[in-house]
Amino acid sequence: MALYGAAAAVLEGLERGAGGVKALVFQSRFPHVRQLYALVSETLRYSAVLEELLAGAALLRAEKKLSPQLAKVLVYDLLFGKGLKCGGRWKALARRHRARLEAELARLKVRRKVSRNEELLAPAQAGGPGASQVPRYVRVNTLKTCVDDVIEFFKREGYCYLGKAASVEELRSLSGKKFLLDLHLPELLVFPPQTDFHDNVLYTSGHIILQDKASCLPAFLLSPAAGAHVIDACAAPGNKTSQLAAILENRGQIFAFDVDTKRLATMSTMLTRAGVTGFQLAQQDFLTVDPGDPKYSKVAYILLDPSCSGSGMVNRVPVAEAAPSAERLQALAGFQRKVLSHGLSFPALRRLVYSTCSLHREENEDVVGAVLQEWGSAFRLVDAFPGWPCRGLAAFPGAESCLRASAADTLTQGFFVAVLERRGDGAAACRSLPAAAGDSPQHGEGTEPGAAPKKRRRKKQRKVCAALPGNCRCSKQRRSGGKQVK
C-alpha cells in the first residue's frame, strides 16, 4: 500500500498546485524515489485514458472510500503496469473489479480502432518518437561485483546473453529475456524496455544500479584517478556519486552536496547499500562552498549536474508539466552559469564535467560558451568521446566537442555533457579521458555468448559467482561507511 498511497498523495499535491512531480516525490518519505517517480509519471501519462475507464466501469460510484487519485494509480498498475504486486486491501478491491475494467478497456480499444495500449495515448502523451523504446540500462556496481559475474547470474535466471552490441540498432531490437553489453560503456548491460529489476536481489543488495546510459556519461568522462579528491556538486539521488566511487575504486575522497535533507538521507542509504566509502555528504548549496577552504585544496575533479528544466526526460515526463517559459529558462541558465563559473574557481581543479538532462540550448551550449568566454584561456573544452554520434549545437566555435543524447538518436534520455579542462601546468597531470567500450576487451568472449575468457574458464567452473551479497569472488567491498556532515 505504501507505494500506491505515496503515488496518490503526489497526484493530489499536483492537483492542489503544491509543487512539481520531482519536488513532491522527494518530499514524500517513500524510500524508493525512482520507483515512485516512474509510477506517478506513467499514471499521469495515461490520465485521460484512466478517467474514461473509471467512468465507464463506475468504479468510484461502487467504491465510495476510494479517492480518484488512488483509483487512477491502482487501475494504471492493474491494466498497464506491473499487475498490482503490492497494495493490501486496495489490491483486493481493484481485483474485484478487474473483469469490468478489462471489458471497459477492450471496448475503448474497439471505439478508438486500436489494438495496443500505447495507441490509446495522444502523440504528446506517448512521449514522442522512440520515447517508449528506451531500453532498461543496468550499471554493474564494480565495488561489489564484476560484469562477468552479473552476466552469469542473469543467464541462470533464464536471460539470454547476446554479447557486446555492435550498434544502437542492436539495442533497439532487444526483446523478451535477451540482453547485451553496451557498445560504449564497459560496465553497462542493456535489457528490453520496461524490464523491471526493482525487486531483483542484485538491485536490492546494491550489486547493480538502474541508471540510464546518458546519466552514466558524466562520471565516465570525468574519469578521476584512484585516490583523487572529487566534488559532486549537486549530488542527489546519488547514482553518479556511486559511479564515481566505483571509478575511484573507493580510494580518495568524494565531497557530495545537496540542499535537500530528505534527498541526502535517501542518498546516504543508497550509497551505503552500494558499498561506497570515502565520501562526505553536506546539506549545503554548492554556491556557498568556499573554494579557498583547505578542506578542498586537493579537489582536482568536479562533477556538476545542476538543476535544469528536465526537458530531456522524454520517457518519464508527465504531460501535466508544461514546457518551461522563456523567463524560467533564463532564470535556470543564469543559475547554471553562476554555478559552473563557481566550480571552475577551485584552485586545484584539473577537469570539470558539466551536464544537464535538458534539451534547451539556453541551458547547455549557451551556458558553456558564456562561462568559457568569462574565463578566457584558463580552460578549454575537450573533444570528449569522438565516436559519440550526437554533438553539441553550433552555438560557438568548438561546441561540437560537447555531447548530446536523445531517445531517437542514442536510445537514451535527453542529455547534454561538456568536459572542461584547465590549460597549462595542471593539464599535464590530468588523467586522460577513457576510451569507449569498443576499445576494451569484450566481456564474456569465448565459444558461446557470455563464456569466460580461456585463462579464467577453469576457475569459473570451480567457483562461479552468483553475484549475491557475500559470495562475489571479485568483490571490492569496504566495510566502513561514509560520513555525513551537516
XYZ file of C-alpha atoms in Angstrom:
486
model
C 0.000 0.000 0.000
C 2.914 2.397 0.724
C 3.814 2.795 -2.957
C 0.236 3.351 -4.169
C -0.613 5.646 -1.260
C 2.511 7.724 -1.860
C 1.741 7.963 -5.591
C -1.839 9.044 -4.878
C -0.559 11.709 -2.464
C 1.767 13.084 -5.141
C -1.109 13.251 -7.643
C -3.247 15.061 -5.092
C -0.425 17.523 -4.433
C -0.120 18.222 -8.160
C -3.824 18.991 -8.380
C -3.520 21.396 -5.433
C -0.527 23.095 -7.044
C 1.729 22.169 -4.136
C 4.739 21.627 -6.409
C 6.095 19.722 -9.386
C 6.402 15.974 -9.663
C 10.072 15.783 -8.706
C 9.677 18.028 -5.682
C 6.622 16.175 -4.397
C 8.235 12.773 -4.910
C 11.321 13.804 -2.940
C 9.167 15.403 -0.250
C 7.369 12.113 0.246
C 9.105 9.720 2.593
C 8.848 6.783 0.252
C 12.292 5.103 0.218
C 12.416 4.167 -3.495
C 12.064 7.564 -5.151
C 12.751 6.372 -8.707
C 10.080 3.691 -8.461
C 7.592 6.239 -7.136
C 8.520 8.821 -9.784
C 8.079 6.275 -12.565
C 4.651 5.176 -11.286
C 3.404 8.754 -10.901
C 4.727 9.737 -14.327
C 3.141 6.786 -16.099
C -0.167 7.293 -14.284
C -0.169 10.911 -15.441
C 0.690 9.846 -18.975
C -2.388 7.579 -19.057
C -4.532 10.009 -17.040
C -7.126 10.751 -19.748
C -7.466 7.051 -20.585
C -7.817 6.145 -16.907
C -10.561 8.721 -16.418
C -12.543 7.151 -19.265
C -12.080 3.672 -17.815
C -13.089 4.761 -14.305
C -16.200 6.476 -15.638
C -17.187 3.564 -17.875
C -16.679 0.986 -15.120
C -18.360 3.234 -12.493
C -15.618 2.280 -10.064
C -15.768 5.422 -7.940
C -19.544 5.105 -7.545
C -19.161 1.494 -6.441
C -16.266 2.183 -4.038
C -17.105 5.333 -2.086
C -13.929 5.259 0.037
C -11.619 5.148 -2.958
C -10.166 8.536 -3.888
C -9.889 9.420 -7.601
C -6.096 9.695 -7.316
C -5.680 6.287 -5.691
C -8.134 4.768 -8.164
C -6.029 6.029 -11.084
C -2.836 4.601 -9.622
C -4.393 1.212 -8.904
C -6.086 0.900 -12.292
C -2.917 2.002 -14.101
C -0.826 -0.710 -12.430
C -3.592 -3.300 -12.822
C -4.123 -2.766 -16.570
C -0.968 -1.083 -17.883
C 1.747 -1.597 -15.281
C 3.072 -4.474 -13.224
C -0.206 -6.067 -12.207
C -0.627 -4.881 -8.604
C 2.319 -6.584 -6.915
C 1.534 -4.820 -3.638
C -1.355 -2.889 -2.153
C -3.043 -4.900 0.619
C -6.801 -4.295 0.847
C -6.746 -1.856 -2.072
C -5.196 -4.552 -4.231
C -8.060 -6.894 -3.350
C -10.570 -4.125 -4.043
C -9.157 -3.385 -7.501
C -9.040 -7.057 -8.398
C -12.726 -7.438 -7.557
C -13.432 -5.024 -10.411
C -10.796 -6.415 -12.758
C -13.182 -8.103 -15.191
C -15.287 -4.962 -15.535
C -12.212 -2.761 -16.050
C -10.698 -5.120 -18.631
C -14.008 -5.220 -20.514
C -14.160 -1.425 -20.497
C -10.572 -1.284 -21.794
C -11.471 -3.676 -24.613
C -14.494 -1.547 -25.555
C -12.360 1.589 -25.549
C -9.862 -0.014 -27.938
C -12.683 -1.043 -30.265
C -14.103 2.513 -30.252
C -10.658 4.003 -30.935
C -9.874 1.275 -33.524
C -6.533 0.386 -31.901
C -5.020 -2.871 -30.680
C -2.205 -1.736 -28.355
C -2.434 0.161 -25.073
C 0.146 2.701 -26.238
C -2.061 3.591 -29.204
C -4.702 4.922 -26.829
C -2.397 7.814 -25.996
C -2.271 11.086 -27.888
C 1.110 11.707 -29.588
C 2.225 14.123 -26.875
C 1.309 11.628 -24.168
C 3.064 8.808 -25.959
C 6.290 10.676 -25.388
C 7.292 11.329 -28.983
C 9.202 9.160 -31.439
C 11.296 6.497 -29.768
C 10.479 7.533 -26.202
C 8.832 4.244 -25.279
C 11.735 2.331 -26.829
C 14.429 3.468 -24.391
C 15.976 0.222 -23.089
C 16.467 -0.708 -19.462
C 20.098 0.086 -18.675
C 21.781 -1.718 -15.787
C 25.127 -0.459 -14.494
C 27.215 -3.116 -12.799
C 28.477 -1.839 -9.449
C 32.137 -2.853 -9.576
C 32.537 -2.066 -5.874
C 30.611 -5.255 -5.153
C 30.853 -7.478 -8.217
C 32.040 -7.561 -11.831
C 30.412 -7.666 -15.235
C 31.179 -11.330 -15.969
C 29.569 -12.485 -12.737
C 26.429 -10.417 -13.266
C 26.134 -11.811 -16.783
C 26.381 -15.336 -15.368
C 23.738 -14.553 -12.762
C 21.229 -13.329 -15.336
C 21.918 -16.316 -17.574
C 20.998 -18.595 -14.687
C 17.844 -16.501 -14.250
C 16.806 -17.513 -17.767
C 18.078 -14.499 -19.701
C 19.949 -14.954 -22.986
C 23.210 -13.000 -23.279
C 23.918 -11.869 -26.835
C 27.408 -10.459 -26.292
C 28.501 -6.890 -26.894
C 26.323 -4.700 -29.082
C 27.844 -3.530 -32.348
C 25.359 -0.707 -32.969
C 22.483 1.262 -31.496
C 20.169 -0.671 -33.815
C 21.019 -3.881 -31.941
C 19.868 -2.245 -28.726
C 16.666 -1.144 -30.436
C 15.816 -4.720 -31.459
C 16.077 -6.247 -27.968
C 13.007 -8.133 -26.782
C 11.922 -10.839 -24.370
C 14.639 -12.042 -21.981
C 17.627 -11.088 -24.130
C 20.351 -8.652 -23.102
C 23.563 -7.125 -24.407
C 26.722 -5.442 -23.195
C 26.585 -1.779 -24.219
C 28.732 -0.714 -27.171
C 30.010 2.451 -25.463
C 30.198 1.928 -21.691
C 32.083 -1.141 -20.441
C 30.064 -1.773 -17.264
C 26.603 -1.243 -18.695
C 24.183 -4.055 -19.569
C 21.173 -3.403 -21.785
C 17.756 -5.092 -21.463
C 14.479 -4.575 -23.348
C 12.339 -1.525 -22.435
C 10.205 -1.809 -19.298
C 12.245 -4.722 -17.877
C 11.805 -4.369 -14.113
C 14.559 -5.187 -11.634
C 13.364 -3.227 -8.581
C 12.644 -6.480 -6.741
C 15.731 -8.316 -8.030
C 18.221 -9.322 -5.347
C 21.106 -7.736 -7.273
C 19.338 -4.373 -7.161
C 18.182 -4.561 -3.547
C 21.701 -5.546 -2.449
C 23.421 -2.791 -4.435
C 25.231 -5.059 -6.910
C 23.527 -3.362 -9.859
C 22.341 0.229 -10.310
C 19.371 1.101 -12.534
C 20.740 4.125 -14.338
C 20.077 5.496 -17.807
C 23.028 5.300 -20.187
C 23.176 9.067 -20.731
C 23.271 9.610 -16.979
C 26.366 7.375 -16.827
C 28.327 9.597 -19.227
C 29.311 12.460 -16.836
C 31.153 10.308 -14.267
C 32.605 8.097 -17.004
C 34.041 11.139 -18.803
C 35.224 12.839 -15.611
C 37.357 9.715 -15.072
C 39.088 10.722 -11.831
C 42.259 8.833 -10.948
C 42.070 6.430 -7.997
C 42.940 8.336 -4.850
C 41.769 11.704 -6.198
C 39.608 14.228 -4.372
C 36.317 14.830 -6.203
C 33.301 17.098 -5.732
C 29.812 16.021 -6.784
C 28.248 19.457 -6.667
C 24.523 18.641 -6.981
C 24.630 15.032 -5.909
C 21.207 13.587 -5.006
C 19.858 10.987 -5.590
C 23.402 9.525 -5.743
C 23.717 7.297 -8.815
C 26.520 9.405 -10.261
C 28.208 9.560 -6.848
C 28.229 5.769 -6.574
C 29.627 5.569 -10.104
C 32.413 7.989 -9.173
C 33.244 5.817 -6.163
C 33.477 2.765 -8.413
C 35.820 4.598 -10.794
C 37.926 5.684 -7.800
C 37.864 2.070 -6.515
C 36.785 3.530 -3.144
C 40.116 5.304 -2.857
C 40.330 9.054 -2.450
C 37.564 11.350 -1.230
C 34.193 12.432 -2.594
C 32.535 15.597 -1.305
C 28.837 15.479 -2.227
C 26.499 18.455 -1.813
C 22.738 18.897 -1.955
C 20.369 21.366 -0.337
C 17.554 18.925 0.431
C 17.719 16.997 3.713
C 15.384 14.198 2.646
C 17.208 13.641 -0.629
C 20.511 13.447 1.246
C 19.059 10.877 3.647
C 17.867 8.763 0.702
C 21.257 9.199 -0.949
C 23.130 8.117 2.185
C 21.101 4.894 2.290
C 21.718 4.261 -1.398
C 25.489 4.831 -1.138
C 25.791 2.565 1.888
C 23.891 -0.181 0.051
C 26.233 0.252 -2.912
C 29.313 -0.226 -0.717
C 30.600 3.317 -1.186
C 33.180 4.617 1.310
C 35.331 7.697 1.494
C 32.511 10.177 0.981
C 31.165 13.157 2.891
C 27.602 14.387 2.395
C 26.812 18.006 3.167
C 23.443 19.734 3.229
C 24.768 22.847 1.564
C 24.253 24.930 -1.555
C 27.356 24.379 -3.696
C 27.472 28.111 -4.430
C 28.205 28.729 -0.732
C 31.167 26.321 -0.654
C 34.433 28.263 -0.283
C 36.975 27.197 -2.960
C 39.716 28.543 -0.680
C 38.802 26.212 2.198
C 41.843 23.978 2.888
C 39.449 21.041 3.040
C 39.043 21.289 -0.736
C 42.636 22.194 -1.588
C 43.186 18.849 -3.330
C 39.935 18.763 -5.316
C 41.049 18.097 -8.898
C 37.756 16.842 -10.389
C 34.231 18.252 -10.205
C 31.016 16.701 -11.499
C 28.385 19.404 -11.953
C 24.830 18.359 -12.815
C 22.785 21.376 -11.693
C 19.045 21.894 -11.526
C 17.568 22.194 -15.001
C 14.251 22.121 -16.860
C 14.351 18.307 -17.165
C 13.092 18.602 -20.735
C 15.232 15.662 -21.831
C 13.409 13.151 -19.641
C 11.268 12.121 -22.584
C 10.265 8.696 -21.315
C 9.020 9.834 -17.931
C 7.948 13.476 -18.323
C 4.330 13.725 -17.140
C 2.034 15.521 -19.542
C 0.765 17.642 -16.640
C 4.085 19.544 -16.543
C 4.175 22.282 -19.148
C 7.267 23.270 -21.117
C 9.313 25.921 -19.290
C 8.631 29.525 -20.194
C 11.318 31.804 -21.638
C 11.569 33.509 -18.242
C 12.031 30.170 -16.490
C 14.771 29.157 -18.947
C 16.563 32.453 -18.446
C 16.445 32.031 -14.679
C 17.781 28.475 -14.895
C 20.536 29.481 -17.312
C 21.591 32.338 -15.026
C 21.896 29.940 -12.095
C 23.739 27.375 -14.231
C 26.285 29.941 -15.462
C 26.895 31.050 -11.896
C 27.395 27.532 -10.533
C 29.629 26.475 -13.457
C 31.854 29.524 -13.008
C 31.995 28.808 -9.283
C 33.116 25.243 -9.954
C 35.971 26.446 -12.152
C 37.254 28.648 -9.308
C 38.605 25.741 -7.214
C 42.392 26.234 -7.297
C 43.494 22.608 -7.800
C 40.807 21.808 -10.385
C 42.004 19.919 -13.453
C 38.775 18.700 -15.050
C 35.096 19.555 -14.672
C 32.151 17.839 -16.347
C 29.000 19.915 -16.795
C 25.799 18.034 -17.613
C 22.049 18.547 -17.725
C 19.012 16.450 -18.624
C 17.759 19.354 -20.736
C 17.360 19.689 -24.491
C 17.385 23.504 -24.461
C 20.389 25.308 -25.924
C 19.921 28.049 -23.308
C 20.849 25.588 -20.523
C 23.577 23.801 -22.441
C 25.809 25.270 -25.158
C 24.910 28.867 -24.257
C 25.921 28.312 -20.618
C 29.216 26.618 -21.508
C 30.086 29.200 -24.173
C 29.401 32.138 -21.848
C 31.476 30.720 -18.987
C 34.402 29.792 -21.239
C 34.403 33.354 -22.556
C 34.311 34.650 -18.999
C 37.382 32.598 -18.033
C 39.357 33.459 -21.147
C 42.172 30.993 -21.907
C 42.249 29.383 -18.445
C 40.075 26.414 -19.501
C 39.466 24.538 -22.732
C 36.584 22.429 -23.975
C 37.704 18.833 -24.524
C 36.595 16.859 -27.582
C 35.083 14.073 -25.485
C 34.093 10.700 -26.883
C 34.772 11.428 -30.600
C 32.813 8.334 -31.629
C 29.609 9.516 -29.928
C 27.045 10.195 -32.687
C 25.305 13.327 -31.359
C 27.335 16.501 -30.872
C 26.674 19.947 -29.467
C 24.764 22.592 -31.391
C 26.855 25.164 -33.269
C 26.340 27.898 -30.676
C 30.042 28.887 -30.611
C 33.283 27.651 -32.246
C 34.151 24.233 -30.822
C 30.684 23.499 -29.430
C 30.666 20.241 -31.388
C 33.066 18.928 -28.719
C 30.046 18.696 -26.393
C 27.818 15.625 -26.371
C 24.069 15.381 -26.746
C 21.818 12.365 -26.280
C 18.199 11.653 -27.147
C 15.701 8.809 -27.334
C 15.576 8.966 -31.124
C 19.327 9.056 -31.811
C 21.044 7.281 -28.896
C 18.155 5.371 -27.260
C 18.628 7.250 -24.004
C 17.021 10.048 -22.094
C 17.782 13.508 -23.444
C 21.104 14.726 -22.064
C 23.936 17.214 -22.565
C 27.566 16.809 -21.441
C 30.581 19.120 -21.701
C 34.102 18.335 -20.459
C 36.273 21.305 -19.435
C 39.974 21.064 -18.551
C 42.420 23.585 -17.148
C 45.122 24.732 -19.526
C 48.784 24.990 -18.510
C 50.741 23.028 -15.916
C 47.677 21.471 -14.308
C 46.552 19.936 -17.580
C 49.699 17.836 -17.901
C 48.892 15.946 -14.713
C 45.270 15.311 -15.680
C 44.324 11.717 -16.349
C 43.406 11.094 -19.995
C 39.769 10.609 -20.949
C 38.556 6.995 -21.032
C 38.120 5.004 -24.207
C 34.780 3.611 -25.289
C 33.857 0.019 -24.560
C 34.619 -0.771 -28.172
C 38.316 -0.243 -27.418
C 38.234 -2.568 -24.408
C 38.315 -6.380 -24.242
C 34.820 -7.787 -24.570
C 33.266 -9.333 -21.506
C 32.332 -12.943 -21.947
C 34.316 -13.655 -25.112
C 34.579 -17.376 -25.718
C 32.991 -20.269 -27.534
C 29.478 -19.106 -26.617
C 27.892 -15.793 -25.634
C 28.832 -14.989 -22.053
C 31.509 -17.680 -21.801
C 34.539 -16.796 -19.687
C 37.900 -15.920 -21.256
C 40.054 -19.049 -21.596
C 42.504 -18.166 -18.824
C 39.665 -17.944 -16.322
C 37.388 -20.668 -17.611
C 38.564 -23.419 -15.242
C 38.405 -21.081 -12.291
C 34.869 -20.053 -13.179
C 33.814 -23.675 -13.445
C 35.195 -24.285 -9.954
C 33.762 -21.179 -8.408
C 31.017 -19.395 -10.294
C 29.894 -16.279 -8.549
C 26.178 -15.844 -8.076
C 26.776 -12.110 -7.740
C 24.969 -12.211 -4.421
C 25.939 -10.416 -1.210
C 28.934 -12.110 0.411
C 29.565 -14.557 -2.433
C 31.239 -12.468 -5.124
C 34.730 -13.669 -5.965
C 35.698 -10.269 -7.381
C 34.195 -8.180 -4.607
C 35.897 -4.930 -3.631
C 33.574 -4.188 -0.741
C 34.751 -1.909 2.042
C 33.157 -2.385 5.435
C 33.397 1.180 6.738
C 30.732 3.680 5.815
C 30.802 7.241 4.538
C 30.499 10.193 6.809
C 27.562 12.604 6.693
C 28.100 16.152 7.812
C 25.570 18.909 8.166
